[in-house]
Short mmCIF file of C-alpha atoms in Angstrom, two decimals:
data_model
loop_
_atom_site.label_atom_id
_atom_site.label_comp_id
_atom_site.label_asym_id
_atom_site.label_seq_id
_atom_site.Cartn_x
_atom_site.Cartn_y
_atom_site.Cartn_z
CA UNK A 1 25.61 14.01 1.45
CA UNK A 2 29.06 13.04 2.61
CA UNK A 3 29.99 14.21 6.09
CA UNK A 4 33.60 15.00 6.25
CA UNK A 5 34.01 14.16 9.92
CA UNK A 6 32.07 10.91 9.93
CA UNK A 7 32.78 9.68 6.43
CA UNK A 8 29.21 8.79 5.76
CA UNK A 9 26.06 10.44 4.29
CA UNK A 10 24.80 13.32 6.25
CA UNK A 11 20.94 12.97 6.90
CA UNK A 12 19.56 15.73 4.74
CA UNK A 13 16.28 15.43 6.64
CA UNK A 14 18.02 16.04 9.95
CA UNK A 15 16.92 19.47 11.00
CA UNK A 16 19.82 19.90 13.43
CA UNK A 17 22.18 19.93 10.32
CA UNK A 18 23.99 23.05 9.44
CA UNK A 19 22.24 22.70 6.01
CA UNK A 20 19.09 23.98 7.76
CA UNK A 21 20.40 27.20 9.17
CA UNK A 22 18.67 30.45 8.24
CA UNK A 23 21.21 31.27 5.56
CA UNK A 24 20.37 27.97 3.82
CA UNK A 25 16.89 29.26 3.23
CA UNK A 26 18.11 32.56 1.64
CA UNK A 27 20.37 30.46 -0.54
CA UNK A 28 17.51 28.38 -1.62
CA UNK A 29 15.34 31.38 -2.49
CA UNK A 30 17.93 32.52 -5.06
CA UNK A 31 18.29 28.97 -6.50
CA UNK A 32 15.92 29.27 -9.36
CA UNK A 33 16.20 25.62 -10.32
CA UNK A 34 14.87 24.35 -6.92
CA UNK A 35 12.06 26.95 -7.04
CA UNK A 36 11.11 25.96 -10.66
CA UNK A 37 11.34 22.26 -9.76
CA UNK A 38 8.95 22.67 -6.68
CA UNK A 39 6.52 24.79 -8.85
CA UNK A 40 6.48 22.19 -11.51
CA UNK A 41 5.80 19.45 -8.98
CA UNK A 42 3.04 21.38 -7.38
CA UNK A 43 1.46 22.23 -10.76
CA UNK A 44 1.58 18.53 -11.71
CA UNK A 45 -0.83 17.71 -8.69
CA UNK A 46 -2.99 20.69 -9.70
CA UNK A 47 -3.21 19.69 -13.26
CA UNK A 48 -4.08 16.11 -12.45
CA UNK A 49 -6.87 17.14 -9.91
CA UNK A 50 -8.31 19.54 -12.40
CA UNK A 51 -8.28 16.84 -15.13
CA UNK A 52 -10.14 14.46 -12.91
CA UNK A 53 -12.67 17.04 -11.72
CA UNK A 54 -13.29 18.63 -15.13
CA UNK A 55 -13.85 15.47 -17.03
CA UNK A 56 -15.41 13.56 -14.07
CA UNK A 57 -13.12 10.80 -15.07
CA UNK A 58 -9.68 9.31 -14.18
CA UNK A 59 -9.51 7.43 -17.41
CA UNK A 60 -5.97 7.29 -18.53
CA UNK A 61 -4.55 7.96 -14.99
CA UNK A 62 -2.53 5.20 -13.49
CA UNK A 63 -3.49 4.57 -9.81
CA UNK A 64 -0.31 2.37 -9.52
CA UNK A 65 1.80 5.34 -10.29
CA UNK A 66 -0.19 7.45 -7.67
CA UNK A 67 0.23 4.67 -5.19
CA UNK A 68 3.90 4.31 -5.81
CA UNK A 69 4.40 8.11 -5.27
CA UNK A 70 2.57 7.93 -1.99
CA UNK A 71 4.87 5.12 -0.86
CA UNK A 72 7.78 7.29 -1.87
CA UNK A 73 6.53 10.50 -0.08
CA UNK A 74 5.67 8.40 3.02
CA UNK A 75 9.04 6.72 3.29
CA UNK A 76 11.06 9.92 2.51
CA UNK A 77 9.26 12.17 4.92
CA UNK A 78 9.32 10.03 7.99
CA UNK A 79 11.53 12.75 9.50
CA UNK A 80 8.41 14.99 9.81
CA UNK A 81 8.05 13.52 13.34
CA UNK A 82 11.01 15.69 14.40
CA UNK A 83 8.83 18.76 13.68
CA UNK A 84 5.82 17.34 15.55
CA UNK A 85 7.94 16.62 18.53
CA UNK A 86 9.70 20.04 18.30
CA UNK A 87 7.45 22.64 16.52
CA UNK A 88 10.20 25.35 17.38
CA UNK A 89 12.05 24.04 14.51
CA UNK A 90 9.65 25.73 12.18
CA UNK A 91 11.19 28.96 13.04
CA UNK A 92 13.82 28.11 10.46
CA UNK A 93 12.58 29.24 7.02
CA UNK A 94 13.94 26.32 5.34
CA UNK A 95 12.35 23.82 7.66
CA UNK A 96 9.06 25.51 7.42
CA UNK A 97 9.27 25.59 3.50
CA UNK A 98 10.33 21.94 3.40
CA UNK A 99 7.63 20.88 6.01
CA UNK A 100 4.85 22.54 3.93
CA UNK A 101 5.91 20.98 0.72
CA UNK A 102 6.11 17.54 2.28
CA UNK A 103 2.68 17.78 3.65
CA UNK A 104 1.28 19.10 0.50
CA UNK A 105 2.84 16.26 -1.48
CA UNK A 106 1.50 13.53 1.00
CA UNK A 107 -1.98 14.99 1.14
CA UNK A 108 -2.44 15.74 -2.53
CA UNK A 109 -1.25 12.22 -3.61
CA UNK A 110 -3.61 10.78 -1.00
CA UNK A 111 -6.40 12.81 -2.15
CA UNK A 112 -5.88 11.74 -5.84
CA UNK A 113 -5.80 8.04 -4.61
CA UNK A 114 -9.06 8.46 -2.72
CA UNK A 115 -10.70 10.07 -5.73
CA UNK A 116 -9.72 7.14 -7.92
CA UNK A 117 -10.67 4.33 -5.57
CA UNK A 118 -13.50 5.54 -3.40
CA UNK A 119 -15.27 8.55 -4.93
CA UNK A 120 -17.95 8.26 -7.51
CA UNK A 121 -18.16 8.74 -10.45
CA UNK A 122 -14.27 8.82 -10.80
CA UNK A 123 -13.67 5.27 -9.40
CA UNK A 124 -15.92 3.82 -11.92
CA UNK A 125 -13.77 5.32 -14.84
CA UNK A 126 -10.53 3.90 -13.61
CA UNK A 127 -9.05 1.55 -16.29
CA UNK A 128 -7.87 -1.42 -14.18
CA UNK A 129 -7.10 -3.49 -17.26
CA UNK A 130 -4.91 -0.85 -18.82
CA UNK A 131 -3.11 -0.20 -15.57
CA UNK A 132 -1.33 -3.48 -15.78
CA UNK A 133 2.34 -2.66 -14.77
CA UNK A 134 3.57 -5.14 -12.22
CA UNK A 135 4.80 -2.68 -9.50
CA UNK A 136 5.73 -5.31 -6.93
CA UNK A 137 8.03 -7.30 -9.36
CA UNK A 138 9.45 -4.33 -11.29
CA UNK A 139 9.46 -1.49 -8.78
CA UNK A 140 9.03 -2.20 -5.14
CA UNK A 141 11.18 -5.47 -4.75
CA UNK A 142 14.08 -4.09 -6.84
CA UNK A 143 14.05 -0.76 -4.89
CA UNK A 144 13.83 -2.65 -1.53
CA UNK A 145 16.72 -4.93 -2.54
CA UNK A 146 18.89 -2.10 -3.71
CA UNK A 147 18.36 0.03 -0.58
CA UNK A 148 19.55 -2.87 1.42
CA UNK A 149 22.77 -3.17 -0.41
CA UNK A 150 23.50 0.46 -1.39
CA UNK A 151 22.09 3.04 1.10
CA UNK A 152 23.29 6.08 3.06
CA UNK A 153 24.48 5.64 6.54
CA UNK A 154 23.82 8.18 9.34
CA UNK A 155 23.22 5.94 12.25
CA UNK A 156 19.57 5.47 12.07
CA UNK A 157 18.78 2.29 9.94
CA UNK A 158 15.05 2.73 9.52
CA UNK A 159 15.28 6.38 8.29
CA UNK A 160 18.29 5.62 6.20
CA UNK A 161 16.60 2.55 4.62
CA UNK A 162 13.34 4.26 3.99
CA UNK A 163 14.96 7.48 2.55
CA UNK A 164 17.24 5.46 0.10
CA UNK A 165 14.22 3.13 -0.77
CA UNK A 166 12.17 6.10 -1.69
CA UNK A 167 14.92 7.47 -4.01
CA UNK A 168 15.25 4.23 -5.76
CA UNK A 169 11.47 3.77 -6.00
CA UNK A 170 10.74 7.31 -7.37
CA UNK A 171 13.06 6.64 -10.36
CA UNK A 172 10.54 4.22 -11.74
CA UNK A 173 7.22 5.68 -10.41
CA UNK A 174 6.19 6.99 -13.85
CA UNK A 175 6.59 3.67 -15.59
CA UNK A 176 3.05 2.46 -14.83
CA UNK A 177 1.60 5.70 -16.16
CA UNK A 178 3.65 5.70 -19.40
CA UNK A 179 2.97 2.08 -20.12
CA UNK A 180 -0.71 2.77 -19.55
CA UNK A 181 -0.83 5.74 -21.94
CA UNK A 182 0.97 3.63 -24.58
CA UNK A 183 -2.15 1.54 -24.93
CA UNK A 184 -4.32 4.59 -25.99
CA UNK A 185 -4.51 5.91 -29.50
CA UNK A 186 -4.79 9.45 -28.18
CA UNK A 187 -3.73 11.11 -24.82
CA UNK A 188 -5.78 13.86 -23.32
CA UNK A 189 -4.01 17.25 -23.11
CA UNK A 190 -4.20 17.61 -19.23
CA UNK A 191 -2.90 14.02 -18.75
CA UNK A 192 0.06 14.60 -21.05
CA UNK A 193 0.65 17.99 -19.31
CA UNK A 194 0.65 16.26 -16.02
CA UNK A 195 3.48 13.77 -17.04
CA UNK A 196 5.52 16.66 -18.66
CA UNK A 197 5.38 18.63 -15.48
CA UNK A 198 6.57 15.66 -13.50
CA UNK A 199 9.41 15.44 -16.05
CA UNK A 200 10.31 19.07 -15.66
CA UNK A 201 10.26 18.75 -12.01
CA UNK A 202 12.93 16.11 -12.04
CA UNK A 203 15.01 17.97 -14.77
CA UNK A 204 15.01 21.15 -12.72
CA UNK A 205 16.08 19.28 -9.64
CA UNK A 206 19.02 17.84 -11.48
CA UNK A 207 20.10 21.28 -12.46
CA UNK A 208 19.59 22.33 -8.85
CA UNK A 209 22.02 19.51 -7.67
CA UNK A 210 24.59 20.64 -10.27
CA UNK A 211 24.20 24.21 -9.00
CA UNK A 212 24.66 23.26 -5.53
CA UNK A 213 27.48 21.01 -6.15
CA UNK A 214 29.40 23.74 -8.05
CA UNK A 215 28.49 26.80 -5.98
CA UNK A 216 28.01 25.34 -2.37
CA UNK A 217 30.61 22.58 -2.47
CA UNK A 218 27.91 19.97 -1.94
CA UNK A 219 29.52 16.47 -1.96
CA UNK A 220 28.39 13.97 -4.76
CA UNK A 221 25.64 11.84 -3.58
CA UNK A 222 25.61 9.11 -6.25
CA UNK A 223 22.39 7.49 -5.04
CA UNK A 224 20.39 10.75 -5.63
CA UNK A 225 22.18 11.64 -8.89
CA UNK A 226 21.89 8.16 -10.65
CA UNK A 227 18.35 7.74 -9.66
CA UNK A 228 17.44 11.26 -10.87
CA UNK A 229 19.17 10.75 -14.16
CA UNK A 230 17.31 7.48 -14.85
CA UNK A 231 14.10 8.97 -13.84
CA UNK A 232 14.67 11.91 -16.42
CA UNK A 233 15.79 9.50 -19.03
CA UNK A 234 12.41 7.59 -18.79
CA UNK A 235 10.71 10.83 -19.65
CA UNK A 236 12.70 11.75 -22.76
CA UNK A 237 10.60 9.69 -25.24
CA UNK A 238 7.47 11.07 -23.78
CA UNK A 239 8.88 14.64 -24.07
CA UNK A 240 9.70 13.98 -27.73
CA UNK A 241 6.31 12.90 -28.68
CA UNK A 242 4.78 15.71 -26.65
CA UNK A 243 6.73 18.29 -28.45
CA UNK A 244 5.91 16.73 -31.96
CA UNK A 245 2.16 16.86 -31.01
CA UNK A 246 2.39 20.57 -29.88
CA UNK A 247 4.43 21.61 -32.94
CA UNK A 248 1.98 20.05 -35.51
CA UNK A 249 -1.12 20.86 -33.32
CA UNK A 250 -2.28 17.18 -33.15
CA UNK A 251 -3.42 14.94 -30.38
CA UNK A 252 -0.55 13.26 -28.59
CA UNK A 253 -0.01 9.51 -28.88
CA UNK A 254 2.78 7.15 -27.97
CA UNK A 255 4.20 4.34 -30.09
CA UNK A 256 2.95 0.92 -28.79
#
């Protein structure tokens, strides 16, 4: 976010920012788009864990997507150290809420990765051959380079770079999962529900940004907006075939 005094992006994760005053938490509670986005995000984790546990299989689930999401959350939430160093910050409702969500996202993603790689019988069902997206070439390196060239500036290079890198990387995290599902003739309901919930999370967050831009005078952060729009576009094709499958009561499949 632009800081009118310094002419650069304000560190949204900076708990000393006015954004984290008590009244910010009140505004967030009444921002239905933010709440719906967070609920969809949490539900996506729950649906995926239920799918793996119920079927005793992670077939059709991309470990590369889960790994990318863990990198995203780890880089974006480096600012959690401020809460660890000064727990009194948790007296702010918004700081407490954000901190809880950050810990949940990190821990649930790590839990899913652990199930897929280390826990039997789940790890034996992971389709390594189907999970073939080249994440280093087509996700990590491009995001890393873009973050060097175009990033926010708040005076802390490490946090600024890590945050910007996570924004770019999240835009393409779903690609390994979608490409993997294109290889299958049919997609399990819980797996498709997981992807749709992730798409809805991003869609509601875009509405949240629009709402805050129009009602709170939030400055336009083009890095977040463009990355979020790109991410949402990647879900559009999946949404279409998901809606078709539900309308006609058929198993979902994607064109190869």
